[in-house]
Coordinates of C-alpha atoms in Angstrom, one line a residue:
Chain A
X1 CA 21.4 -19.8 15.7
X2 CA 19.8 -16.7 14.2
X3 CA 16.5 -15.9 12.7
X4 CA 15.5 -13.1 10.3
X5 CA 12.4 -11.2 11.2
X6 CA 10.8 -9.3 8.3
X7 CA 8.2 -6.7 8.7
X8 CA 6.5 -5.4 5.6
X9 CA 3.6 -3.1 5.1
X10 CA 2.3 0.4 5.5
X11 CA 4.3 2.7 7.7
X12 CA 3.0 3.7 11.1
X13 CA 4.2 5.0 14.4
X14 CA 5.8 2.6 16.8
X15 CA 6.4 -0.5 14.6
X16 CA 10.0 -1.0 15.6
X17 CA 9.1 -0.5 19.3
X18 CA 6.4 -3.1 19.2
X19 CA 8.4 -5.7 17.3
X20 CA 11.4 -5.1 19.5
X21 CA 9.2 -5.5 22.6
X22 CA 7.9 -8.8 21.3
X23 CA 11.5 -10.0 20.8
X24 CA 12.5 -8.9 24.3
X25 CA 9.5 -10.7 25.7
X26 CA 10.8 -14.0 24.3
X27 CA 14.4 -13.2 25.1
X28 CA 15.4 -13.0 21.4
X29 CA 18.4 -10.7 21.2
X30 CA 18.3 -8.3 18.2
X31 CA 21.8 -8.3 16.7
X32 CA 21.2 -6.2 13.6
X33 CA 18.4 -4.1 12.1
X34 CA 17.9 -2.5 8.7
X35 CA 14.9 -0.7 7.4
X36 CA 13.8 1.2 4.4
X37 CA 10.7 3.3 3.8
X38 CA 9.7 3.9 0.2
X39 CA 6.8 6.3 0.0
X40 CA 4.4 4.7 2.6
X41 CA 5.8 1.2 2.2
X42 CA 7.8 0.0 5.1
X43 CA 10.2 -2.8 5.1
X44 CA 12.2 -3.7 8.2
X45 CA 14.6 -6.6 8.7
X46 CA 15.9 -7.7 12.0
X47 CA 18.5 -10.4 12.7
X48 CA 17.8 -12.0 16.0
X49 CA 19.6 -14.5 18.2
X50 CA 17.2 -17.3 19.0
X51 CA 19.4 -19.7 20.9
X52 CA 18.6 -18.3 24.3
X53 CA 14.9 -17.9 23.6
X54 CA 12.7 -19.0 26.4
X55 CA 9.8 -20.1 24.3
X56 CA 9.4 -22.4 21.3
X57 CA 10.4 -20.7 18.0
X58 CA 6.9 -21.6 16.6
X59 CA 5.3 -19.6 19.5
X60 CA 7.5 -16.6 18.8
X61 CA 6.5 -16.8 15.1
X62 CA 2.8 -17.1 15.9
X63 CA 2.9 -14.1 18.3
X64 CA 4.7 -12.0 15.8
X65 CA 2.2 -12.8 13.1
X66 CA -0.7 -11.9 15.5
X67 CA 1.0 -8.6 16.2
X68 CA 1.3 -8.2 12.4
X69 CA -2.4 -8.8 11.8
X70 CA -3.2 -6.3 14.5
X71 CA -1.0 -3.6 12.9
X72 CA -1.9 -4.5 9.3
X73 CA 1.6 -5.7 8.6
X74 CA 3.2 -8.9 7.3
X75 CA 5.6 -10.1 10.0
X76 CA 7.5 -13.3 9.6
X77 CA 10.3 -15.0 11.5
X78 CA 12.4 -17.4 9.4
X79 CA 15.6 -19.3 10.2
X80 CA 18.5 -17.4 8.5
X81 CA 19.7 -20.5 6.7
X82 CA 16.9 -20.3 4.1
X83 CA 18.3 -16.9 3.0
X84 CA 21.9 -18.1 3.2
X85 CA 21.2 -21.1 1.0
X86 CA 19.3 -19.1 -1.5
X87 CA 21.6 -16.2 -1.9
X88 CA 25.1 -17.4 -1.1
X89 CA 27.1 -19.9 -3.0
Chain B
X1 CA 24.3 -9.2 7.4
X2 CA 22.3 -10.5 4.6
X3 CA 21.3 -8.1 1.9
X4 CA 17.9 -6.5 2.5
X5 CA 16.9 -7.0 -1.1
X6 CA 17.8 -10.7 -1.1
X7 CA 15.7 -11.2 2.1
X8 CA 12.7 -9.3 0.6
X9 CA 13.1 -11.4 -2.6
X10 CA 12.8 -14.6 -0.7
X11 CA 9.8 -13.4 1.3
X12 CA 8.1 -12.2 -1.8
X13 CA 8.7 -15.6 -3.6
X14 CA 6.9 -17.4 -0.7
X15 CA 4.2 -14.8 -0.1
X16 CA 3.3 -13.6 -3.6
X17 CA 4.7 -16.2 -6.1
X18 CA 3.7 -19.5 -4.4
X19 CA 7.2 -20.8 -3.8
X20 CA 6.9 -24.0 -1.9
X21 CA 8.4 -27.4 -1.4
X22 CA 6.0 -29.6 -3.3
X23 CA 6.9 -32.8 -1.5
X24 CA 9.1 -34.5 1.0
X25 CA 8.9 -38.2 0.1
X26 CA 10.3 -41.0 2.1
X27 CA 11.3 -44.1 0.1
X28 CA 10.9 -47.3 2.1
X29 CA 12.1 -50.7 1.0
X30 CA 9.7 -53.5 1.7
X31 CA 11.9 -56.4 0.6
X32 CA 12.4 -57.4 4.2
X33 CA 8.6 -57.8 4.6
X34 CA 8.3 -60.6 2.0
X35 CA 6.5 -63.7 3.3
X36 CA 4.4 -66.5 1.8
X37 CA 1.8 -66.0 4.4
X38 CA -0.6 -63.2 3.4
X39 CA -1.5 -62.1 7.0
X40 CA 2.2 -62.0 8.0
X41 CA 3.1 -60.0 4.8
X42 CA 0.3 -57.5 5.5
X43 CA 1.4 -57.0 9.2
X44 CA 5.1 -56.7 8.2
X45 CA 4.3 -54.1 5.5
X46 CA 2.1 -52.1 7.9
X47 CA 4.7 -52.2 10.7
X48 CA 7.6 -51.3 8.4
X49 CA 5.9 -48.2 7.0
X50 CA 4.4 -47.0 10.2
X51 CA 7.8 -47.4 12.0
X52 CA 10.0 -45.9 9.3
X53 CA 7.7 -42.9 8.5
X54 CA 6.5 -42.3 12.0
X55 CA 8.3 -38.9 12.3
X56 CA 8.0 -37.8 8.7
X57 CA 5.0 -35.5 9.1
X58 CA 6.0 -34.0 12.4
X59 CA 9.5 -33.3 11.1
X60 CA 8.2 -31.8 7.8
X61 CA 5.9 -29.6 9.8
X62 CA 8.7 -28.5 12.0
X63 CA 10.9 -27.6 9.0
X64 CA 8.0 -25.7 7.5
X65 CA 7.7 -23.6 10.6
X66 CA 11.5 -23.0 11.1
X67 CA 12.2 -21.9 7.5
X68 CA 8.9 -20.3 6.8
X69 CA 8.4 -22.2 3.6
X70 CA 5.2 -24.3 3.0
X71 CA 5.8 -28.1 2.4
X72 CA 2.7 -29.0 0.6
X73 CA 2.8 -32.8 0.6
X74 CA 4.4 -35.5 2.8
X75 CA 4.5 -38.8 1.0
X76 CA 5.9 -42.3 1.1
X77 CA 7.0 -44.4 -1.8
X78 CA 7.6 -48.2 -1.4
X79 CA 9.2 -51.0 -3.3
X80 CA 6.8 -52.0 -6.2
X81 CA 4.3 -54.3 -4.6
X82 CA 4.4 -56.8 -7.5
X83 CA 7.9 -57.7 -6.2
X84 CA 7.1 -57.8 -2.5
X85 CA 3.8 -59.6 -3.0
X86 CA 4.9 -61.8 -5.9
X87 CA 3.0 -64.8 -4.6
X88 CA -0.3 -62.9 -4.0
X89 CA -3.4 -63.4 -6.1
X90 CA -5.4 -60.4 -7.2
X91 CA -7.5 -60.4 -4.1
X92 CA -4.3 -60.5 -2.0
X93 CA -3.1 -57.4 -3.8
X94 CA -6.3 -55.5 -3.2
X95 CA -5.8 -56.3 0.5
X96 CA -2.2 -55.0 0.3
X97 CA -3.6 -51.7 -1.1
X98 CA -5.8 -51.5 1.9
X99 CA -2.8 -52.0 4.1
X100 CA -0.9 -49.2 2.4
X101 CA -4.0 -47.0 2.9
X102 CA -4.2 -47.8 6.6
X103 CA -0.5 -47.2 7.1
X104 CA -0.7 -43.9 5.2
X105 CA -3.6 -42.8 7.4
X106 CA -1.7 -43.8 10.5
X107 CA 1.4 -41.7 9.7
X108 CA -0.7 -38.8 8.4
X109 CA 0.8 -38.6 4.9
X110 CA -1.0 -37.3 1.8
X111 CA -0.2 -40.1 -0.7
X112 CA 1.6 -43.4 -0.8
X113 CA 3.1 -44.7 -4.1
X114 CA 4.3 -48.1 -5.1
X115 CA 1.3 -50.2 -5.9
X116 CA 3.0 -51.0 -9.1
X117 CA 4.7 -53.4 -11.4
X118 CA 7.7 -53.4 -13.8
X119 CA 6.6 -55.3 -16.9
X120 CA 8.7 -53.7 -19.7
X121 CA 9.7 -57.1 -21.0
X122 CA 7.1 -59.4 -19.7
X123 CA 4.8 -60.2 -16.8
X124 CA 5.4 -62.5 -13.9
X125 CA 2.4 -64.0 -12.3
X126 CA 2.7 -61.5 -9.4
X127 CA 2.8 -58.5 -11.8
X128 CA -0.2 -59.9 -13.7
X129 CA -2.2 -60.3 -10.5
X130 CA -1.3 -56.8 -9.3
X131 CA -2.3 -55.2 -12.6
X132 CA -5.7 -57.1 -12.4
X133 CA -6.1 -55.7 -8.9
X134 CA -5.5 -52.1 -9.8
X135 CA -9.1 -51.0 -10.6
X136 CA -10.5 -52.3 -7.3
X137 CA -7.5 -51.2 -5.3
X138 CA -7.8 -47.6 -6.6
X139 CA -11.5 -47.5 -6.1
X140 CA -11.4 -48.7 -2.5
X141 CA -8.6 -46.4 -1.4
X142 CA -7.9 -42.7 -1.6
X143 CA -4.2 -42.3 -0.9
X144 CA -2.7 -45.3 -2.8
X145 CA -1.1 -44.5 -6.1
X146 CA -0.3 -47.0 -8.8
X147 CA 2.3 -47.1 -11.6
X148 CA 3.1 -49.6 -14.2
X149 CA 6.3 -49.5 -16.3
X150 CA 5.5 -51.0 -19.7
X151 CA 8.6 -50.1 -21.6
X152 CA 12.2 -49.1 -21.5
X153 CA 14.8 -48.0 -24.0
X154 CA 16.7 -51.2 -23.4
X155 CA 13.8 -53.6 -23.4
X156 CA 11.5 -52.0 -25.9
X157 CA 7.7 -51.7 -25.5
X158 CA 5.6 -54.5 -24.0
X159 CA 2.5 -54.1 -26.2
X160 CA 0.5 -56.7 -24.3
X161 CA 0.9 -54.6 -21.2
X162 CA 0.0 -51.4 -23.1
X163 CA -3.2 -53.1 -24.3
X164 CA -4.1 -54.3 -20.8
X165 CA -3.4 -50.9 -19.3
X166 CA -5.9 -49.3 -21.6
X167 CA -8.5 -51.7 -20.3
X168 CA -7.4 -51.2 -16.7
X169 CA -7.8 -47.5 -17.1
X170 CA -11.4 -48.0 -18.4
X171 CA -12.2 -50.3 -15.5
X172 CA -10.8 -47.9 -13.0
X173 CA -12.7 -45.0 -14.5
X174 CA -15.9 -47.1 -14.3
X175 CA -15.4 -48.2 -10.7
X176 CA -14.9 -44.6 -9.6
X177 CA -17.7 -43.2 -11.9
X178 CA -19.5 -41.7 -8.9
X179 CA -16.4 -39.4 -8.3
X180 CA -15.8 -38.4 -11.9
X181 CA -13.5 -41.4 -12.4
X182 CA -10.9 -40.0 -10.0
X183 CA -9.3 -43.4 -9.6
X184 CA -7.5 -42.8 -12.9
X185 CA -5.8 -39.7 -11.4
X186 CA -3.8 -42.2 -9.2
X187 CA -2.8 -44.4 -12.0
X188 CA 0.2 -43.8 -14.3
X189 CA 1.7 -45.8 -17.1
X190 CA 5.5 -45.3 -17.6
X191 CA 8.4 -45.8 -20.0
X192 CA 11.8 -45.7 -18.3
X193 CA 10.4 -45.2 -14.8
X194 CA 12.8 -43.5 -12.4
X195 CA 13.5 -45.3 -9.2
X196 CA 13.8 -42.3 -7.0
X197 CA 10.9 -40.1 -8.1
X198 CA 9.2 -38.3 -5.2
X199 CA 6.2 -37.2 -7.3
X200 CA 2.8 -38.9 -7.5
X201 CA 1.3 -40.9 -8.9
X202 CA 4.5 -42.4 -10.2
X203 CA 6.6 -42.6 -7.0
X204 CA 8.2 -46.0 -6.3
X205 CA 11.2 -47.0 -4.2
X206 CA 13.5 -48.7 -6.7
X207 CA 15.4 -51.9 -6.2
X208 CA 18.8 -50.2 -6.1
X209 CA 17.8 -47.8 -3.3
X210 CA 18.8 -47.9 0.4
X211 CA 16.5 -49.2 3.1
X212 CA 14.9 -45.8 3.6
X213 CA 15.7 -42.5 1.8
X214 CA 14.5 -38.9 1.7
X215 CA 13.7 -37.4 -1.7
X216 CA 12.5 -33.9 -2.2
X217 CA 10.5 -32.3 -5.0
X218 CA 10.7 -28.6 -5.4
X219 CA 8.2 -26.3 -7.1
X220 CA 8.0 -22.7 -8.1
X221 CA 6.6 -22.0 -11.6
X222 CA 5.2 -18.8 -10.2
X223 CA 8.7 -17.6 -9.2
X224 CA 10.1 -18.3 -12.7
X225 CA 7.1 -16.7 -14.4
X226 CA 7.5 -13.5 -12.3
X227 CA 11.3 -13.4 -12.9
X228 CA 10.7 -13.5 -16.7
X229 CA 8.0 -10.8 -16.5
X230 CA 10.3 -8.6 -14.4
X231 CA 13.1 -9.0 -16.9
X232 CA 10.9 -7.6 -19.7
X233 CA 12.1 -7.8 -23.3
X234 CA 15.4 -9.6 -23.7
X235 CA 16.9 -12.2 -26.1
X236 CA 17.0 -15.9 -25.5
X237 CA 20.5 -16.0 -24.0
X238 CA 19.5 -13.6 -21.4
X239 CA 16.2 -15.3 -20.8
X240 CA 17.9 -18.6 -20.2
X241 CA 20.1 -16.9 -17.7
X242 CA 17.2 -15.5 -15.8
X243 CA 15.6 -18.9 -15.6
X244 CA 18.8 -20.6 -14.5
X245 CA 19.4 -18.1 -11.7
X246 CA 15.8 -18.5 -10.5
X247 CA 16.0 -22.3 -10.7
X248 CA 19.2 -22.2 -8.7
X249 CA 17.5 -20.3 -5.8
X250 CA 14.4 -22.5 -5.8
X251 CA 16.5 -25.7 -5.8
X252 CA 18.8 -24.4 -2.9
X253 CA 15.7 -24.2 -0.7
X254 CA 14.9 -27.8 -1.7
X255 CA 18.4 -28.8 -0.9
X256 CA 18.3 -27.2 2.5
X257 CA 15.0 -28.9 3.4
X258 CA 16.3 -32.3 2.1
X259 CA 19.4 -32.0 4.1
X260 CA 17.7 -31.0 7.3
X261 CA 14.9 -33.6 6.9
X262 CA 17.5 -36.3 6.3
X263 CA 19.4 -35.2 9.4
X264 CA 16.3 -35.0 11.7
X265 CA 14.9 -38.3 10.4
X266 CA 18.2 -40.0 10.5
X267 CA 17.5 -41.2 7.0
X268 CA 19.9 -40.8 4.0
X269 CA 19.3 -38.0 1.6
X270 CA 18.6 -39.4 -1.9
X271 CA 17.9 -36.7 -4.5
X272 CA 16.3 -33.4 -5.3
X273 CA 13.8 -33.6 -8.1
X274 CA 14.2 -30.4 -10.1
X275 CA 10.7 -30.4 -11.5
X276 CA 8.6 -27.2 -11.9
X277 CA 5.4 -28.6 -10.5
X278 CA 2.4 -26.3 -11.0
X279 CA -0.9 -26.2 -9.0
X280 CA -4.3 -24.9 -10.0
X281 CA -3.7 -21.8 -7.9
X282 CA -3.5 -18.5 -9.9
X283 CA 0.2 -17.6 -10.4
X284 CA 1.5 -21.2 -10.0
X285 CA 1.4 -22.2 -13.7
X286 CA 4.0 -23.5 -16.1
X287 CA 1.7 -22.3 -19.0
X288 CA 2.1 -18.8 -17.7
X289 CA 5.9 -19.0 -17.9
X290 CA 5.6 -19.9 -21.6
X291 CA 3.1 -17.1 -22.1
X292 CA 5.4 -14.7 -20.4
X293 CA 8.1 -15.7 -22.9
X294 CA 5.9 -14.1 -25.6
X295 CA 3.4 -16.8 -26.6
X296 CA -0.2 -15.5 -26.8
X297 CA -1.5 -18.8 -25.4
X298 CA 0.2 -22.0 -24.3
X299 CA -0.3 -24.5 -27.1
X300 CA 0.3 -22.1 -30.0
X301 CA 3.2 -22.6 -32.5
X302 CA 6.5 -22.0 -30.6
X303 CA 5.3 -23.7 -27.4
X304 CA 7.5 -26.8 -27.8
X305 CA 10.6 -24.6 -28.3
X306 CA 9.7 -22.4 -25.3
X307 CA 9.2 -25.5 -23.1
X308 CA 12.4 -27.1 -24.3
X309 CA 14.4 -24.0 -23.4
X310 CA 12.6 -23.7 -20.0
X311 CA 13.2 -27.3 -19.2
X312 CA 16.9 -27.2 -20.1
X313 CA 17.6 -23.9 -18.2
X314 CA 15.8 -25.2 -15.1
X315 CA 18.1 -28.3 -15.1
X316 CA 21.2 -26.2 -15.6
X317 CA 20.4 -23.9 -12.7
X318 CA 19.2 -26.7 -10.5
X319 CA 22.1 -29.0 -10.9
X320 CA 24.5 -26.4 -9.6
X321 CA 22.3 -25.9 -6.5
X322 CA 22.1 -29.5 -5.4
X323 CA 24.5 -32.3 -4.6
X324 CA 22.3 -35.0 -6.0
X325 CA 19.6 -34.6 -8.6
X326 CA 17.3 -37.3 -9.9
X327 CA 13.6 -38.3 -10.2
X328 CA 11.8 -36.8 -13.1
X329 CA 13.6 -33.4 -13.1
X330 CA 11.8 -31.3 -15.7
X331 CA 8.8 -29.1 -16.1
X332 CA 5.5 -30.8 -15.5
X333 CA 2.5 -30.1 -17.8
X334 CA -0.4 -31.7 -16.0
X335 CA -3.4 -30.1 -17.7
X336 CA -5.9 -30.1 -14.8
X337 CA -3.4 -29.0 -12.3
X338 CA -2.2 -25.8 -14.1
X339 CA -4.5 -22.8 -14.4
X340 CA -2.9 -21.6 -17.6
X341 CA -3.2 -25.1 -19.2
X342 CA -6.8 -25.4 -18.2
X343 CA -7.6 -22.0 -19.7
X344 CA -5.7 -22.8 -23.0
X345 CA -7.4 -26.2 -23.3
X346 CA -10.8 -24.6 -22.6
X347 CA -10.4 -22.1 -25.4
X348 CA -9.1 -24.7 -27.8
X349 CA -5.6 -23.3 -28.0
X350 CA -4.1 -26.5 -26.5
X351 CA -4.8 -29.9 -28.1
X352 CA -3.7 -33.3 -27.1
X353 CA -1.5 -33.5 -30.2
X354 CA 0.4 -30.4 -29.1
X355 CA 0.7 -31.8 -25.5
X356 CA 2.2 -35.0 -27.0
X357 CA 4.8 -32.9 -28.9
X358 CA 5.6 -31.0 -25.7
X359 CA 6.3 -34.1 -23.8
X360 CA 9.1 -34.9 -26.1
X361 CA 11.1 -32.1 -24.6
X362 CA 10.1 -32.1 -20.9
X363 CA 9.0 -34.4 -18.2
X364 CA 6.9 -36.2 -17.8
X365 CA 4.2 -37.0 -20.3
X366 CA 0.5 -36.8 -21.0
X367 CA -0.6 -35.9 -17.5
X368 CA -4.0 -35.3 -16.0
X369 CA -5.8 -35.1 -19.2
X370 CA -9.6 -35.7 -19.1
X371 CA -10.9 -37.6 -22.2
X372 CA -14.4 -38.7 -23.1
X373 CA -15.8 -41.5 -21.1
X374 CA -16.8 -43.5 -24.1
X375 CA -13.2 -43.7 -25.4
X376 CA -12.4 -47.3 -26.2
X377 CA -9.8 -49.2 -24.3
X378 CA -7.9 -49.6 -27.7
X379 CA -7.8 -45.9 -28.2
X380 CA -6.5 -45.3 -24.7
X381 CA -3.8 -48.0 -25.4
X382 CA -3.0 -46.2 -28.7
X383 CA -2.4 -43.0 -26.8
X384 CA -0.3 -44.8 -24.2
X385 CA 1.7 -46.5 -27.0
X386 CA 2.4 -43.2 -28.8
X387 CA 3.6 -41.5 -25.6
X388 CA 5.7 -44.4 -24.4
X389 CA 7.4 -44.6 -27.9
X390 CA 8.5 -41.0 -27.4
X391 CA 10.2 -42.0 -24.2
X392 CA 11.7 -45.2 -25.4
X393 CA 13.2 -43.7 -28.6
X394 CA 14.5 -40.6 -26.9
X395 CA 15.9 -42.4 -23.9
X396 CA 13.9 -40.5 -21.4
X397 CA 11.0 -41.0 -19.0
X398 CA 7.5 -40.5 -20.3
X399 CA 4.2 -41.4 -18.8
X400 CA 0.5 -41.3 -19.3
X401 CA -2.2 -40.4 -16.8
X402 CA -5.5 -40.1 -18.6
X403 CA -8.9 -39.8 -17.1
X404 CA -11.6 -41.2 -19.3
X405 CA -14.4 -39.6 -17.4
X406 CA -17.4 -41.9 -17.2
X407 CA -20.5 -40.5 -18.6
X408 CA -19.0 -37.3 -19.9
X409 CA -18.0 -36.1 -23.3
X410 CA -16.2 -33.3 -25.2
X411 CA -17.5 -29.9 -24.2
X412 CA -18.1 -30.9 -20.6
X413 CA -15.6 -30.5 -17.8
X414 CA -14.6 -32.3 -14.7
X415 CA -13.7 -31.1 -11.2
X416 CA -11.3 -33.1 -9.1
X417 CA -10.7 -30.5 -6.4
X418 CA -7.6 -29.7 -4.4
X419 CA -4.2 -30.1 -6.1
X420 CA -5.7 -32.2 -8.9
X421 CA -7.7 -29.2 -10.2
X422 CA -10.3 -29.3 -12.9
X423 CA -10.2 -30.0 -16.7
X424 CA -12.2 -29.7 -19.9
X425 CA -12.7 -33.0 -21.6
X426 CA -10.4 -33.1 -24.6
X427 CA -11.2 -34.3 -28.1
X428 CA -9.4 -37.4 -29.4
X429 CA -9.1 -38.8 -32.9
X430 CA -12.3 -40.4 -34.2
X431 CA -10.5 -43.2 -35.9
X432 CA -9.7 -46.7 -34.5
X433 CA -6.4 -48.1 -33.2
X434 CA -8.0 -51.4 -32.4
X435 CA -6.3 -53.7 -35.0
X436 CA -2.8 -52.2 -34.2
X437 CA -3.2 -52.7 -30.5
X438 CA -4.6 -56.2 -30.8
X439 CA -1.4 -57.4 -32.5
X440 CA 0.2 -57.9 -29.0
X441 CA 3.8 -58.9 -28.4
X442 CA 6.7 -56.5 -28.0
X443 CA 8.0 -53.6 -30.0
X444 CA 11.8 -54.2 -30.2
X445 CA 14.2 -51.9 -28.4
X446 CA 15.4 -49.0 -30.6
X447 CA 18.8 -48.9 -32.2
X448 CA 21.2 -46.4 -30.6
X449 CA 23.4 -45.6 -33.5
X450 CA 22.6 -44.1 -36.9
X451 CA 20.8 -41.3 -35.1
X452 CA 18.6 -39.1 -37.1

């Protein structure tokens, strides 16, 4: 089971490091990562394995969003199936 | 891996364009609760609902978190109570409404539908007693919704019921006069009522449905409006295509939630309702879609055509995305619940006559329209009769949810709050329908050949 972590907002130093650290803390394995920076606008997408996570998914989501608020970013973790159903036939 | 643009598109739909699941509704049959003992009937209904829907809210909350999509309402619909409580008197039905309210509070849902009757051809004693109980039932509860089916394409229109429902609306408005007649927002009169509709106030659990079922209503007018805006100038073929693709994506989310909810609740999946349901929030309006198509204001000439195309394209996109489609399935045009409609009505661009024309090409009918408090019951019945006739002749569902706001008149407005929004009081015709409505009897079912 995988989740997609999206990080959207203004670029700054250390975003990837902090989000990765949060994933590691919860034992969520990052399997893929893509990012693009358009002017100052930063968008990063991580695919993380959540099966072996040691905390509840909702806790992981909440902590990511708290991290986002601190950094002025929109950070969300959503089950990959919502994207699969929407964009794949 | 998934395409980065696709992922960002989904996140943007939820974050900026108000994409949500409007409702996960559990239909519950109450046939096995029937008893000739009022106390026993009440206990059985309470137990059946609180047992069947025990996990509905926790599961919906869980899905909301997992998939990151808001599920705005969790609701329950039950077998029309006129059938379950056929031997009750009016007082008994008011008590049953209280039971529904208590059960709804116990399981934590937003609304419960099914305090209703099917009287398209005539009224049983039970139906009559239930209808008489509606004003008191709606004024003493907050979550109970009531619907009465007064006509069908096969049976014609029960004009006695139409007449009575005009009066019932007035009484309900009067009994809830301290809250701007809000009781009427929970009362809807139908033609060709669907048996699997997840939306309120008209949700019932039909007689051909399984014991329990999960129906899901999607939303997303904001997503469609933005997609049209992004596309810019294009012809109608291309426009229809943009709407279809967007509706497909919206519906797929509904399908995913319906499938997962059904699995986790161990309840069969019924249908997805493909309705574009607006909210009063900015950017969640069906009127704005029509305006983005090129109309200066919703309600101007061309609005009916624009809505017809929108409704058809939404269905075409949605059908492909879902295994079972049903309910009302079409764009909703509830005036008080749609920021663009409110604005158009306030500036006089949108009249009740135009709204009536619009309902001929979309679901569901004259919805959430505030009218003067001194409107006569016969005029309300006249409006109901007109709208119901559109449904009966065109073989579609239509409905009427009017709020004759006690003590208020044209030029004033009314604030319901929350999803129900606010609305200006609309002007109606000054001429009487009294003699016509007083005739009583039935308007015969329409012919289905010689179509023109």
